[in-house]
Short mmCIF file of C-alpha atoms in Angstrom, two decimals:
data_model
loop_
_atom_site.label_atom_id
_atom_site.label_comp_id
_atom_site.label_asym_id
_atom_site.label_seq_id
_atom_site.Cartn_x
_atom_site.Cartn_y
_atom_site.Cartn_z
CA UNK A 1 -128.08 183.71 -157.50
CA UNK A 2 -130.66 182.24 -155.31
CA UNK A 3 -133.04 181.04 -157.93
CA UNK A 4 -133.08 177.51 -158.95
CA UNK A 5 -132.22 178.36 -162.37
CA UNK A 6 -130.41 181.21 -162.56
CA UNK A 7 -127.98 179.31 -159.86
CA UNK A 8 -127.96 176.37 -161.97
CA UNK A 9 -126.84 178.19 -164.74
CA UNK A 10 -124.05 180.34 -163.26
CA UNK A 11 -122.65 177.30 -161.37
CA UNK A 12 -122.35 175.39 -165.14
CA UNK A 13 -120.49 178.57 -166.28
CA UNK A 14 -118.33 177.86 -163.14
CA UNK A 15 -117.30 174.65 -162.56
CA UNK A 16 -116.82 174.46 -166.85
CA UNK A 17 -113.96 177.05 -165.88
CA UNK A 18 -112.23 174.50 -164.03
CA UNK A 19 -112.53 172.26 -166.42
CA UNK A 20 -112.49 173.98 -170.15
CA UNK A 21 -109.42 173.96 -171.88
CA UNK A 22 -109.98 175.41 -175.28
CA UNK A 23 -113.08 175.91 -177.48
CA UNK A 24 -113.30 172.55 -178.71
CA UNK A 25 -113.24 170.70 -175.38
CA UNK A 26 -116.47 168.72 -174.55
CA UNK A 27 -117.71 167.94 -171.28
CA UNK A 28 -115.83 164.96 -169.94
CA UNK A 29 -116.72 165.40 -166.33
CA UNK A 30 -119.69 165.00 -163.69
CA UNK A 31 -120.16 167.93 -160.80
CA UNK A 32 -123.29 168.94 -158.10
CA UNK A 33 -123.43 171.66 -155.81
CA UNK A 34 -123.13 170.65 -152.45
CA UNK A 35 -123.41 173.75 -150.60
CA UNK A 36 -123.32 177.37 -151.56
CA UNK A 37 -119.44 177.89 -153.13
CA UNK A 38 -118.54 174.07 -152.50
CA UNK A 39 -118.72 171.37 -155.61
CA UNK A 40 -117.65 167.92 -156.23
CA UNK A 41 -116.54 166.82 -159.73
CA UNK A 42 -115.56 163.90 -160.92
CA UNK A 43 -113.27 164.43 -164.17
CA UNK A 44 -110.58 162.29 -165.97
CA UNK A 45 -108.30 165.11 -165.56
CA UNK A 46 -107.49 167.40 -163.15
CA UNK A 47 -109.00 170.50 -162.95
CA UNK A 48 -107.30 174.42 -163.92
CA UNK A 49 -105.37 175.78 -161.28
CA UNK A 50 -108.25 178.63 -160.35
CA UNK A 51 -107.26 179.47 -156.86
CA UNK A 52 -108.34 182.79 -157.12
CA UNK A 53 -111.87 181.23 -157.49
CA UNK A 54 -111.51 177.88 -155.90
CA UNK A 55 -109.72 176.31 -153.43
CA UNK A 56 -108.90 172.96 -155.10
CA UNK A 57 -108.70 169.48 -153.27
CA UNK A 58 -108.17 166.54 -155.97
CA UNK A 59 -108.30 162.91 -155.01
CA UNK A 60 -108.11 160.11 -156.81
CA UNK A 61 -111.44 158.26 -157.83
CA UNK A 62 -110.60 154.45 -158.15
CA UNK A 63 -113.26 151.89 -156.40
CA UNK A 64 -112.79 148.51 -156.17
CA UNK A 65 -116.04 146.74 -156.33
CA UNK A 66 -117.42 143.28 -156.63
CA UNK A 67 -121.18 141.40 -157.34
CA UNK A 68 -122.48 141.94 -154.36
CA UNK A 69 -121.00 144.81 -152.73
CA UNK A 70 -123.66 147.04 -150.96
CA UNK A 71 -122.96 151.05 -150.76
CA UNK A 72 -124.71 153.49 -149.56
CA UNK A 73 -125.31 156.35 -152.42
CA UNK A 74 -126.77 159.85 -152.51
CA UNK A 75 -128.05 160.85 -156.64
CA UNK A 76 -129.15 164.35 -157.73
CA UNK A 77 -130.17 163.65 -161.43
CA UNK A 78 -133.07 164.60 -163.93
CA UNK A 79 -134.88 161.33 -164.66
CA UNK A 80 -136.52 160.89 -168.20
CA UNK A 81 -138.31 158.33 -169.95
CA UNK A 82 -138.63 158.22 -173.72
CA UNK A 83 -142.13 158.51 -175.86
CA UNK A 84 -142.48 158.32 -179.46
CA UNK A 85 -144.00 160.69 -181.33
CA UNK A 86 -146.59 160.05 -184.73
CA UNK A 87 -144.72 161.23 -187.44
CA UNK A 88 -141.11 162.25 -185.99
CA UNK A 89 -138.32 159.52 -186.16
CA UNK A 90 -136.44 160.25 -182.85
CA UNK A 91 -138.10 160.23 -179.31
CA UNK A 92 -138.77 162.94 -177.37
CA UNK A 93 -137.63 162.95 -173.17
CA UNK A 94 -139.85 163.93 -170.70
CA UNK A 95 -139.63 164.43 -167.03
CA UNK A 96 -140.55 160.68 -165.36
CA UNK A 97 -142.86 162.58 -162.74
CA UNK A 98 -144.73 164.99 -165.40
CA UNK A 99 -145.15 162.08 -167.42
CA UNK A 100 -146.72 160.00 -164.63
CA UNK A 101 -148.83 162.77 -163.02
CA UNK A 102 -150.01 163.66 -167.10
CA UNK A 103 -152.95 161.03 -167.12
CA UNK A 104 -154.51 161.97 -163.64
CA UNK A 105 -156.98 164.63 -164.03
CA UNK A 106 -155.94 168.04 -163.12
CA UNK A 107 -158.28 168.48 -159.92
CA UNK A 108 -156.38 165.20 -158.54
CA UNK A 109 -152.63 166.35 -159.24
CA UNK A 110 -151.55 167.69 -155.95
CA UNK A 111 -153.06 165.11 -153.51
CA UNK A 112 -151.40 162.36 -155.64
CA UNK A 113 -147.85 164.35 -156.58
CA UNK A 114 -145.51 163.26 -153.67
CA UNK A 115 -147.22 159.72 -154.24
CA UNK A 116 -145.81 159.93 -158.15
CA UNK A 117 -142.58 161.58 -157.64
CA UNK A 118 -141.28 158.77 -155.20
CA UNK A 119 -143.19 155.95 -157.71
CA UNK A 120 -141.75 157.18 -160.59
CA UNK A 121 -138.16 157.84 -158.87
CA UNK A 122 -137.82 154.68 -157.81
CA UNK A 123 -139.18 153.02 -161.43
CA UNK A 124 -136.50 155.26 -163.26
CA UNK A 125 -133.91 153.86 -160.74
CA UNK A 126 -134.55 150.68 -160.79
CA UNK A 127 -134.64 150.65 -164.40
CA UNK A 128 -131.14 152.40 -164.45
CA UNK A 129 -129.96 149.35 -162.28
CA UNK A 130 -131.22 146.78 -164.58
CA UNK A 131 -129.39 148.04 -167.18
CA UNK A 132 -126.38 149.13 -165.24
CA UNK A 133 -125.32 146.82 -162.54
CA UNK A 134 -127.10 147.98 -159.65
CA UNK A 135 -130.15 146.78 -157.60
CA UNK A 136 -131.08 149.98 -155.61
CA UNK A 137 -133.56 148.66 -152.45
CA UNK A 138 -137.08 149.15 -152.53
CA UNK A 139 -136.67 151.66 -149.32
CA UNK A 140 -134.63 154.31 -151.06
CA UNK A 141 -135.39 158.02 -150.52
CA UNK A 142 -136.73 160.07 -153.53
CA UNK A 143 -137.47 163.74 -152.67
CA UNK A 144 -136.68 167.04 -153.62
CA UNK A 145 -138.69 167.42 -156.74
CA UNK A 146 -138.84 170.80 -158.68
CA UNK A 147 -138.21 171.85 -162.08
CA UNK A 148 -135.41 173.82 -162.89
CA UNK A 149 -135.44 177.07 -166.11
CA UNK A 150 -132.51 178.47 -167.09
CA UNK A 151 -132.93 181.74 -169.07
CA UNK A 152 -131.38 181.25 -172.77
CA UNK A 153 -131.61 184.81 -174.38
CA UNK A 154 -133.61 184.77 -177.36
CA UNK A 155 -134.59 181.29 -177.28
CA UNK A 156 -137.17 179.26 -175.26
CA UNK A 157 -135.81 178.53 -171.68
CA UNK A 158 -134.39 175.34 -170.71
CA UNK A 159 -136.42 173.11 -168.26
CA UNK A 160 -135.72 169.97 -166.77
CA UNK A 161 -136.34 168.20 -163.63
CA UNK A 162 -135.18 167.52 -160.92
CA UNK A 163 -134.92 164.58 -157.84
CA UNK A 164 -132.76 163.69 -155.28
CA UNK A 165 -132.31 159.97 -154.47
CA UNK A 166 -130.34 158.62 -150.78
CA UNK A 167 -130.23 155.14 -149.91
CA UNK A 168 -128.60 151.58 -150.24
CA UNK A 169 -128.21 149.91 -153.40
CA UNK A 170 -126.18 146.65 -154.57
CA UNK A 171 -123.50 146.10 -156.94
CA UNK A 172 -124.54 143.04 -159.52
CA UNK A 173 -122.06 143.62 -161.91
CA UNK A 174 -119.60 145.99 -161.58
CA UNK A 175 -117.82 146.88 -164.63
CA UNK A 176 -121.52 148.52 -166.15
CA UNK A 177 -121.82 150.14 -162.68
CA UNK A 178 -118.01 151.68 -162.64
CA UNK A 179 -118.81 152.92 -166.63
CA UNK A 180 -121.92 154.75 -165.57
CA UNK A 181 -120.45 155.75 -162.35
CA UNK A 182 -118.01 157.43 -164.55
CA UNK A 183 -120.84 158.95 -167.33
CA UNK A 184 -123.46 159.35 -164.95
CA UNK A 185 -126.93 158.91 -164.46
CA UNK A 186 -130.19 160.92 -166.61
CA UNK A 187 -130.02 164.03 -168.56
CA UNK A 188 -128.95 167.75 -167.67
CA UNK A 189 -125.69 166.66 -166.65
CA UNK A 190 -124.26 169.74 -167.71
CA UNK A 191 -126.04 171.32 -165.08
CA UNK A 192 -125.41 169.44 -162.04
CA UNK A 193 -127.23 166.07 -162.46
CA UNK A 194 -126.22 162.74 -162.82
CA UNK A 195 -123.04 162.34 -160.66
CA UNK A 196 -123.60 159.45 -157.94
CA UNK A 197 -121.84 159.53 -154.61
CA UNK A 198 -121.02 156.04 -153.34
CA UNK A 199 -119.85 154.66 -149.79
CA UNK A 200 -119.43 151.66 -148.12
CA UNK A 201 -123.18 150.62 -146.23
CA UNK A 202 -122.48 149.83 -142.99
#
């Protein structure tokens, strides 16, 4: 489908193809769209045989990577920061650009949005590199903002956002890095977030 959500939600029920194995199987693997019809996954297994569906090229995913190390990444995840709420005992999430734009009064939203979307990206980033052996660079891109709603019949539809990050970062520890690497990055990973492509920078 060509809408955000709708496409977002057919391409889960894809790619989960390749991957579920019976009804108790959890997810245990990362994915993003990179085109229309082409994905990249990153599983602990390999994926089912569907080459009447897909045509299938597995490689193994094993980087060797030291303090230090700079790599150039590309990150298509749905940022979140946690609030507490009076009277519940478990946070709720929200979107890191909804909940910076949410104290600027409404007349004053759109002149200051792209401002807030790459100052929040970059906050949530950063903070994800504190805690997980990264040090992204001040310079990195943040762009591509929207919020995605899949359609859940019967029930309230799923939202989330979304932001693409591109841009150098460096490795300060690596074993956190590799671990999250492997578990990726925000929420809504079921639905194409969270899995971080890494290079060599030149």
């Amino acid at each position: 489908p060509d809408a955000a959500g709708a496409r977002a939600d057919a391409a889960h029920r894809l790619v989960w193809a390749l991957f579920s194995d019976g009804p108790d199987r959890r997810r245990d693997f990362l994915w993003r769209e990179e085109g229309p019809g082409r994905f990249m996954a990153l599983s602990t297994r390999p994926p089912n045989p569907l080459h009447d569906i897909f045509d299938l090229d597995s490689q193994p995913f094993e980087p060797r990577l030291a303090a230090g190390d700079r790599l150039g990444f590309a990150l298509r995840a749905n940022p979140v920061v946690a609030r507490k709420v009076e009277g519940r005992a478990r946070s709720t999430h929200h979107d890191v650009v909804m909940n910076a734009l949410h104290p600027i009064p409404g007349a004053d939203r759109a002149e200051l949005r792209l401002e807030k979307v790459v100052e929040a990206g970059r906050a949530w980033l950063a903070r994800q590199g504190a805690l997980h052996g990264f040090a992204p660079d001040p310079s990195v891109a943040v762009d591509g903002y929207e919020t995605i709603r899949i359609p859940r019949p019967g029930k309230a539809h799923l939202r989330f956002g979304r932001l693409d990050f591109e841009g150098v970062l460096t490795v300060t520890d690596p074993a956190p890095f590799l671990a999250r690497l492997a578990s990726g990055f925000g929420r809504a990973r079921a639905f194409g977030c969270g899995l971080m492509l890494i290079r060599r920078a030149r």
